[in-house]
Amino acid sequence: MVNFLLVFSIALNILALLCIALLFIRQNRLAAFESRQEKALEEMEEIVSSFIAEIKEENELFLDRVQRLDDNLEESKMEELRSTLEVSEPKPIPMINTYKAAAKSYQTFEKSAGNDDVEELLDLILPQNPEEKAVQEEDIADEAIVEKEEEPEEKEKTLLEVVTELEEQGKTIEEIAKQLNKGKTEIELLLKFRQNNHE
């Protein structure tokens, strides 16, 4: 019985030593895993911080470019303003041209004021001798006739009307798009909307 207890005790000691060895190995594995995780976290933090730094630099460069563009625009606007504000010597305007321009502008307001009122006003503003006045009245009458003849102009056609005409001529959607410098999809949508409206 003592031998049995002795063998049993030795077996328990060996088993205990094996358990201690297993626990030690597992603890080392856990410590190694934790150190790898810490290294991975540090690397990720470095990557994120370098990425943020790059974005910050790019943003600063972008803001500098935008600021330079704004400054250039302001300078160009100031130069344009200066050039428009530079006063050149006024050129003398002949009285005939002044009379024509004034008469032409007042003719647009014929409805609100009569022709006699306009003529009287112009005569008061621009007194002239009778010969010049007769020539000017003829010129004004000729201009009024020409303007009345030019009035019946065609209205500009809408894009839909133009596309419809071209389609009726038998052109394909691609040809219509090329001719009008529009996208094929835009032309297709216009035609579909037209069909939906007719239905």
Short mmCIF file of C-alpha atoms in Angstrom, two decimals:
data_model
loop_
_atom_site.label_atom_id
_atom_site.label_comp_id
_atom_site.label_asym_id
_atom_site.label_seq_id
_atom_site.Cartn_x
_atom_site.Cartn_y
_atom_site.Cartn_z
CA MET A 1 0.00 0.00 0.00
CA VAL A 2 2.87 2.39 0.69
CA ASN A 3 4.27 1.60 -2.71
CA PHE A 4 0.93 2.40 -4.26
CA LEU A 5 0.73 5.72 -2.43
CA LEU A 6 4.31 6.48 -3.41
CA VAL A 7 3.59 5.79 -7.10
CA PHE A 8 0.36 7.76 -6.85
CA SER A 9 2.19 10.71 -5.27
CA ILE A 10 4.86 10.69 -7.97
CA ALA A 11 2.16 10.57 -10.68
CA LEU A 12 0.37 13.53 -9.08
CA ASN A 13 3.65 15.49 -8.90
CA ILE A 14 4.36 14.76 -12.58
CA LEU A 15 0.80 15.77 -13.46
CA ALA A 16 1.18 18.98 -11.44
CA LEU A 17 4.46 19.79 -13.20
CA LEU A 18 2.79 19.25 -16.60
CA CYS A 19 -0.10 21.54 -15.64
CA ILE A 20 2.35 24.21 -14.48
CA ALA A 21 4.28 23.90 -17.76
CA LEU A 22 1.02 24.20 -19.79
CA LEU A 23 -0.07 27.27 -17.82
CA PHE A 24 3.35 28.86 -18.32
CA ILE A 25 3.21 28.25 -22.09
CA ARG A 26 -0.31 29.68 -22.32
CA GLN A 27 0.68 32.71 -20.29
CA ASN A 28 3.61 33.34 -22.63
CA ARG A 29 1.30 33.01 -25.63
CA LEU A 30 -1.11 35.51 -24.12
CA ALA A 31 1.71 37.95 -23.34
CA ALA A 32 3.05 37.61 -26.92
CA PHE A 33 -0.45 38.14 -28.33
CA GLU A 34 -0.91 41.26 -26.21
CA SER A 35 2.44 42.67 -27.31
CA ARG A 36 1.54 42.03 -30.97
CA GLN A 37 -1.80 43.78 -30.45
CA GLU A 38 -0.07 46.77 -28.88
CA LYS A 39 2.36 46.96 -31.80
CA ALA A 40 -0.51 46.75 -34.28
CA LEU A 41 -2.35 49.53 -32.45
CA GLU A 42 0.75 51.70 -32.46
CA GLU A 43 1.24 51.12 -36.19
CA MET A 44 -2.41 51.95 -36.87
CA GLU A 45 -2.15 55.13 -34.81
CA GLU A 46 1.00 56.13 -36.74
CA ILE A 47 -0.71 55.45 -40.08
CA VAL A 48 -3.81 57.42 -39.09
CA SER A 49 -1.76 60.32 -37.74
CA SER A 50 0.41 60.42 -40.90
CA PHE A 51 -2.77 60.30 -43.02
CA ILE A 52 -4.28 63.16 -41.03
CA ALA A 53 -1.03 65.13 -41.40
CA GLU A 54 -1.08 64.58 -45.19
CA ILE A 55 -4.72 65.67 -45.39
CA LYS A 56 -3.91 68.74 -43.33
CA GLU A 57 -1.02 69.66 -45.63
CA GLU A 58 -3.18 69.13 -48.72
CA ASN A 59 -5.93 71.28 -47.20
CA GLU A 60 -3.44 74.05 -46.46
CA LEU A 61 -2.10 73.89 -50.03
CA PHE A 62 -5.65 73.95 -51.37
CA LEU A 63 -6.56 76.94 -49.20
CA ASP A 64 -3.42 78.75 -50.38
CA ARG A 65 -4.37 78.10 -54.01
CA VAL A 66 -7.93 79.30 -53.40
CA GLN A 67 -6.62 82.40 -51.64
CA ARG A 68 -4.25 83.12 -54.56
CA LEU A 69 -7.11 82.66 -57.01
CA ASP A 70 -9.29 85.02 -54.99
CA ASP A 71 -6.47 87.55 -54.87
CA ASN A 72 -5.92 87.25 -58.63
CA LEU A 73 -9.65 87.67 -59.26
CA GLU A 74 -9.79 90.70 -57.02
CA GLU A 75 -6.74 92.19 -58.75
CA SER A 76 -8.23 91.58 -62.19
CA LYS A 77 -11.55 93.08 -61.09
CA MET A 78 -9.73 96.10 -59.68
CA GLU A 79 -7.79 96.50 -62.94
CA GLU A 80 -11.01 96.28 -64.93
CA LEU A 81 -12.62 98.81 -62.63
CA ARG A 82 -9.63 101.14 -62.97
CA SER A 83 -9.67 100.81 -66.74
CA THR A 84 -13.39 101.55 -66.88
CA LEU A 85 -13.03 104.50 -64.52
CA GLU A 86 -10.18 106.06 -66.47
CA VAL A 87 -11.62 109.18 -67.98
CA SER A 88 -10.89 109.81 -71.61
CA GLU A 89 -11.55 113.09 -73.30
CA PRO A 90 -15.17 113.31 -74.34
CA LYS A 91 -15.62 113.39 -78.10
CA PRO A 92 -17.92 116.04 -79.47
CA ILE A 93 -21.17 114.53 -80.66
CA PRO A 94 -22.71 116.10 -83.73
CA MET A 95 -26.10 117.59 -83.13
CA ILE A 96 -27.73 115.51 -85.89
CA ASN A 97 -26.72 112.22 -84.27
CA THR A 98 -27.90 113.47 -80.90
CA TYR A 99 -31.25 114.43 -82.35
CA LYS A 100 -31.60 111.05 -84.08
CA ALA A 101 -30.71 109.12 -80.94
CA ALA A 102 -33.07 111.16 -78.80
CA ALA A 103 -35.90 110.83 -81.29
CA LYS A 104 -35.35 107.12 -81.60
CA SER A 105 -35.41 106.59 -77.83
CA TYR A 106 -38.51 108.75 -77.42
CA GLN A 107 -40.34 106.84 -80.15
CA THR A 108 -40.39 103.83 -77.87
CA PHE A 109 -42.48 105.85 -75.46
CA GLU A 110 -45.06 106.93 -78.02
CA LYS A 111 -47.86 105.25 -76.13
CA SER A 112 -47.27 107.21 -72.96
CA ALA A 113 -46.65 110.54 -74.66
CA GLY A 114 -47.80 111.79 -78.06
CA ASN A 115 -45.45 112.51 -80.98
CA ASP A 116 -46.19 116.22 -80.78
CA ASP A 117 -45.03 116.33 -77.17
CA VAL A 118 -41.80 114.54 -78.09
CA GLU A 119 -41.13 116.85 -81.03
CA GLU A 120 -41.79 119.95 -78.93
CA LEU A 121 -39.50 118.67 -76.21
CA LEU A 122 -36.74 117.93 -78.70
CA ASP A 123 -37.16 121.31 -80.35
CA LEU A 124 -36.80 122.98 -76.97
CA ILE A 125 -33.72 120.92 -76.11
CA LEU A 126 -32.07 121.01 -79.53
CA PRO A 127 -33.03 124.14 -81.46
CA GLN A 128 -32.14 123.81 -85.18
CA ASN A 129 -32.68 125.60 -88.44
CA PRO A 130 -35.62 124.41 -90.59
CA GLU A 131 -33.47 122.77 -93.32
CA GLU A 132 -31.65 120.47 -90.89
CA LYS A 133 -34.94 119.66 -89.21
CA ALA A 134 -36.55 118.56 -92.46
CA VAL A 135 -33.59 116.29 -93.30
CA GLN A 136 -33.67 114.78 -89.83
CA GLU A 137 -37.42 114.16 -89.96
CA GLU A 138 -36.98 112.34 -93.28
CA ASP A 139 -34.19 110.22 -91.79
CA ILE A 140 -36.34 109.39 -88.77
CA ALA A 141 -39.31 108.47 -90.95
CA ASP A 142 -37.08 106.22 -93.09
CA GLU A 143 -35.70 104.52 -89.95
CA ALA A 144 -39.22 104.00 -88.60
CA ILE A 145 -40.30 102.35 -91.88
CA VAL A 146 -37.24 100.08 -91.86
CA GLU A 147 -37.86 99.12 -88.23
CA LYS A 148 -41.51 98.27 -88.95
CA GLU A 149 -40.43 96.08 -91.87
CA GLU A 150 -37.89 94.26 -89.70
CA GLU A 151 -40.32 93.61 -86.84
CA PRO A 152 -41.93 90.36 -88.06
CA GLU A 153 -39.01 88.14 -87.05
CA GLU A 154 -39.39 84.50 -86.22
CA LYS A 155 -39.28 83.57 -82.60
CA GLU A 156 -36.36 81.39 -81.57
CA LYS A 157 -37.42 77.80 -81.47
CA THR A 158 -37.14 75.87 -78.26
CA LEU A 159 -34.86 72.88 -78.01
CA LEU A 160 -37.86 70.55 -77.98
CA GLU A 161 -39.22 72.06 -81.22
CA VAL A 162 -35.85 71.76 -82.94
CA VAL A 163 -35.42 68.14 -81.79
CA THR A 164 -38.96 67.32 -82.95
CA GLU A 165 -38.31 68.83 -86.39
CA LEU A 166 -35.06 66.92 -86.78
CA GLU A 167 -36.74 63.69 -85.73
CA GLU A 168 -39.53 64.28 -88.24
CA GLN A 169 -36.83 64.73 -90.90
CA GLY A 170 -35.80 61.13 -90.14
CA LYS A 171 -32.57 61.79 -88.26
CA THR A 172 -31.40 59.38 -85.57
CA ILE A 173 -30.95 60.39 -81.95
CA GLU A 174 -27.14 60.29 -82.34
CA GLU A 175 -27.27 62.61 -85.37
CA ILE A 176 -29.59 65.03 -83.55
CA ALA A 177 -27.32 65.04 -80.50
CA LYS A 178 -24.23 65.74 -82.64
CA GLN A 179 -25.95 68.50 -84.59
CA LEU A 180 -27.20 70.28 -81.44
CA ASN A 181 -24.07 69.57 -79.36
CA LYS A 182 -26.18 67.86 -76.72
CA GLY A 183 -25.96 64.49 -75.05
CA LYS A 184 -27.70 61.46 -76.50
CA THR A 185 -29.46 60.83 -73.18
CA GLU A 186 -30.75 64.41 -73.06
CA ILE A 187 -32.30 64.06 -76.53
CA GLU A 188 -33.85 60.69 -75.62
CA LEU A 189 -35.37 62.19 -72.46
CA LEU A 190 -36.80 65.15 -74.39
CA LEU A 191 -38.46 62.83 -76.90
CA LYS A 192 -39.82 60.57 -74.14
CA PHE A 193 -41.27 63.54 -72.24
CA ARG A 194 -42.86 64.80 -75.46
CA GLN A 195 -44.43 61.39 -76.06
CA ASN A 196 -45.73 61.27 -72.47
CA ASN A 197 -47.24 64.74 -72.84
CA HIS A 198 -48.99 63.79 -76.09
CA GLU A 199 -50.46 60.69 -74.43
#
